[in-house]
Amino acid sequence: MSDYQMSRIALGARLRELRVEGGLTGKSLAARLGWPASKVSKIETGKQSPTDSDVRAWADALHVPETMGELTGRLRSLETHYASWRRQLAAGVRARQEAWQLTEDASGTVWNFESAVIPGLLQTAEYARHMSLRTTTLHRTVQDIDAGVNARMQRQQALYAPGRTFHFMIWEPALHMILCPRDVMAEQLDRLAGVFGMPTVHLAVVPLGAALTVVPTHGFWIFDEQLVMVETIGAELRLTDAAETGLYRTVWRELHEVAVTGREAHRLIARARASLASM
């Protein structure tokens, strides 16, 4: 069981304890809050994460305002493992990029696998602009696109810092994914082909047709083998449990076994670049 799930179950158990001490059934509390009874049940059993307003309403309904400090503390701990994109982007794209930079700057070795997009630290400004626009449009959040792109470009300075090592691995379909105008994608592939030979960067491509032993479901980052960050459609996950981070290290190794590097990887990028001209 992950740190996140254990924290969610523990918070749910504490909320249930407060309800029982208050002498209410789940249905009675739900009625008092104006919620479906199923919501109370899901929160108490760790199947649903409460929001800050849910926790506050719970404490108010049970007349235990003195527990708010404890409950919000537990909730904040939970949110360090799971944060919805709408909340993450509430302060804008720039703030999110700066938060990522803090994590990267604290790490000596970074591994990044992407199954559908070009890794952020290897993106051109225009490609990054289109990725940011798609994300903010989907989640209907602040669209400080220019500031966000500038912050992402600033993050890329880490690639030139001595003593740092970045391992990037891309599934070949990402080279053909048209998420921006074709001329922008062409420029992006040219940029990608240009990173070979950088002393701090190691780039590999998992080719289509390779026999896989694991499923490359989504992209992920590994920081110094201690922290894994995963970007899903709805949220960002931060995983620190040794068993979970170990799984991602295993997936990386399995994919890297069939990945190609050097000239072979460059050839796949060039092939994707040439295919743009034929469309």
GROMACS .gro file of C-alpha atoms in nm, residues 3 8 17 51 60 65 78 86 128 136 143 172 184 202 210 214-215 236 261 276-277:
model
   21
    3ASP     CA    1   0.223   0.623   0.150
    8ARG     CA    2  -0.580   0.876   0.320
   17GLU     CA    3  -1.354   0.847   1.515
   51THR     CA    4  -1.114   1.867   0.041
   60ASP     CA    5  -1.817   2.225   1.229
   65PRO     CA    6  -1.341   2.325   1.584
   78LEU     CA    7  -0.185   1.382   0.216
   86ARG     CA    8  -0.645   2.248  -1.108
  128ALA     CA    9   0.647   2.425  -2.455
  136THR     CA   10  -0.433   2.520  -1.899
  143GLN     CA   11  -0.304   3.101  -1.867
  172GLU     CA   12   0.902   0.637  -3.019
  184VAL     CA   13   0.698   2.366  -3.444
  202HIS     CA   14   2.190   1.070  -2.196
  210ALA     CA   15   1.043  -0.367  -2.943
  214VAL     CA   16   0.647  -0.380  -1.894
  215VAL     CA   17   0.373  -0.146  -2.016
  236GLU     CA   18   0.052   1.502  -1.000
  261THR     CA   19   2.091   0.516  -2.802
  276LEU     CA   20   0.662   1.553  -4.123
  277ALA     CA   21   0.768   1.664  -4.470
   0.00000   0.00000   0.00000
